XYZ file of C-alpha atoms in Angstrom:
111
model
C 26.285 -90.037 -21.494
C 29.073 -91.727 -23.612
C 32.388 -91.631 -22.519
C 34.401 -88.577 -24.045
C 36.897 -91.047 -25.523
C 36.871 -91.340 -29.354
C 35.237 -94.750 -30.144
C 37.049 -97.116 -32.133
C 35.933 -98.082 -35.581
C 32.755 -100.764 -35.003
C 33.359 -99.775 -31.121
C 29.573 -99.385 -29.227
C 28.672 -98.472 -25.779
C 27.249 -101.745 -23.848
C 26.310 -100.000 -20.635
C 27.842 -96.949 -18.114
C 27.300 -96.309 -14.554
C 28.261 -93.004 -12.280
C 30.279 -94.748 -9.590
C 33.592 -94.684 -7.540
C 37.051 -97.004 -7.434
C 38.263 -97.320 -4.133
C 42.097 -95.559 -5.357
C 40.548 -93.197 -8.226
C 37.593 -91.816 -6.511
C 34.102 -90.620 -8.050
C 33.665 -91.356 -12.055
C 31.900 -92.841 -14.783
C 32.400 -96.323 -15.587
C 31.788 -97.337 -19.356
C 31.706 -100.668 -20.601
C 32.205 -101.204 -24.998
C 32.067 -104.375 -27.014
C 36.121 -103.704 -26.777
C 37.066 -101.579 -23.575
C 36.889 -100.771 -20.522
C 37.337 -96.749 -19.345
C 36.762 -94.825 -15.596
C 36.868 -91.145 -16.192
C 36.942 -88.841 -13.405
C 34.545 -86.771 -12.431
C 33.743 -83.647 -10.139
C 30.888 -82.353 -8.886
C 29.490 -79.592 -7.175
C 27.092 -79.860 -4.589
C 25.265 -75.912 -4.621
C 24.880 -76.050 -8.427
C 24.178 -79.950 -8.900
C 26.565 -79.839 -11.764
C 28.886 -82.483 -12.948
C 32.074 -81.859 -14.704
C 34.229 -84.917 -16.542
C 37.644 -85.099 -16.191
C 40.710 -86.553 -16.628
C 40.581 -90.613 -18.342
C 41.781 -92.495 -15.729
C 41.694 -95.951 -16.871
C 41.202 -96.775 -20.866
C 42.199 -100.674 -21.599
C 40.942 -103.101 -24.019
C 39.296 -106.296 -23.155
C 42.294 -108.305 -23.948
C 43.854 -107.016 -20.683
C 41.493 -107.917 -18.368
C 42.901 -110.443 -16.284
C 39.823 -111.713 -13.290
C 36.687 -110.059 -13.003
C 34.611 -110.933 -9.957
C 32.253 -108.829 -7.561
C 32.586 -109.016 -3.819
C 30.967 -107.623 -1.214
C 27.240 -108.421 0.427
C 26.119 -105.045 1.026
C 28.562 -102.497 -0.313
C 28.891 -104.658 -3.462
C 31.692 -104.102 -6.141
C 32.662 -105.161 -9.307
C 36.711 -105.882 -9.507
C 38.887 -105.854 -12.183
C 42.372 -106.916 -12.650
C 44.514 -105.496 -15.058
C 48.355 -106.446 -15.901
C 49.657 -106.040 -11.668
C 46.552 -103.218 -10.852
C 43.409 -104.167 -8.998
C 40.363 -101.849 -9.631
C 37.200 -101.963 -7.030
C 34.539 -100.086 -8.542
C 31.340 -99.534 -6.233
C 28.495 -100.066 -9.039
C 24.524 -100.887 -8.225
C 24.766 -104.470 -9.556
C 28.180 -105.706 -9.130
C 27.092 -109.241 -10.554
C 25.172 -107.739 -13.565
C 28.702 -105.827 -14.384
C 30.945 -108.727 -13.655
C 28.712 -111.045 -16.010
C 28.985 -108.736 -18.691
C 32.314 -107.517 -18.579
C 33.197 -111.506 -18.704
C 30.281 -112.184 -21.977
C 32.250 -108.714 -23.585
C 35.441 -110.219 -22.985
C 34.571 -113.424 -24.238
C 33.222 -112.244 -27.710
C 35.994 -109.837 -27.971
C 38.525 -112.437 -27.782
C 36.902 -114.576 -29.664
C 37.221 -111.701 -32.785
C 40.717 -111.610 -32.500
């Protein structure tokens, strides 16, 4: 499922996960080749339906400050951004962290 954000010209979707953020709650995270974007999510248990909400967090990779994943059993992926700290609770915290870093990387490099 791509994220309901209008792509940017050349944009592509690297990879996505259904996950939570410790301050946002449940959502889908979706990694491009230039950003970064949590979008909210609701769900409802008798029908099994999900609903997608509100963006919550939409920045390009220029913005990321660190990106490192913590955590031995409840592993996540964290994010800084400007002064906010996001702690999303994905399946491979270390896959996301290396590629958020490797699509960081090439995005600054086309700058």
């Amino acid at each position: 499922m791509a994220p309901q954000v209008d792509p940017n010209p050349g944009e592509k979707l690297v990879t996505e996960e259904d996950c939570s953020e410790v301050k946002l709650g449940s959502g889908i995270l979706s990694l491009t080749n230039q950003r970064i974007i949590f979008e909210k999510t609701e769900g409802n248990l008798t029908t099994l339906n999900k609903k997608i909400g509100n963006v919550l967090l939409n920045s390009t990779l220029d913005k990321l400050g660190k990106v490192n994943s913590e955590g031995l059993i409840l592993t996540k992926v964290v994010v800084e951004i400007g002064n906010s700290k996001y702690k999303f609770s994905v399946f491979n915290s270390k896959k996301w962290a290396k590629e958020i870093e490797l699509q960081k990387t090439l995005f600054n490099k086309d700058l």
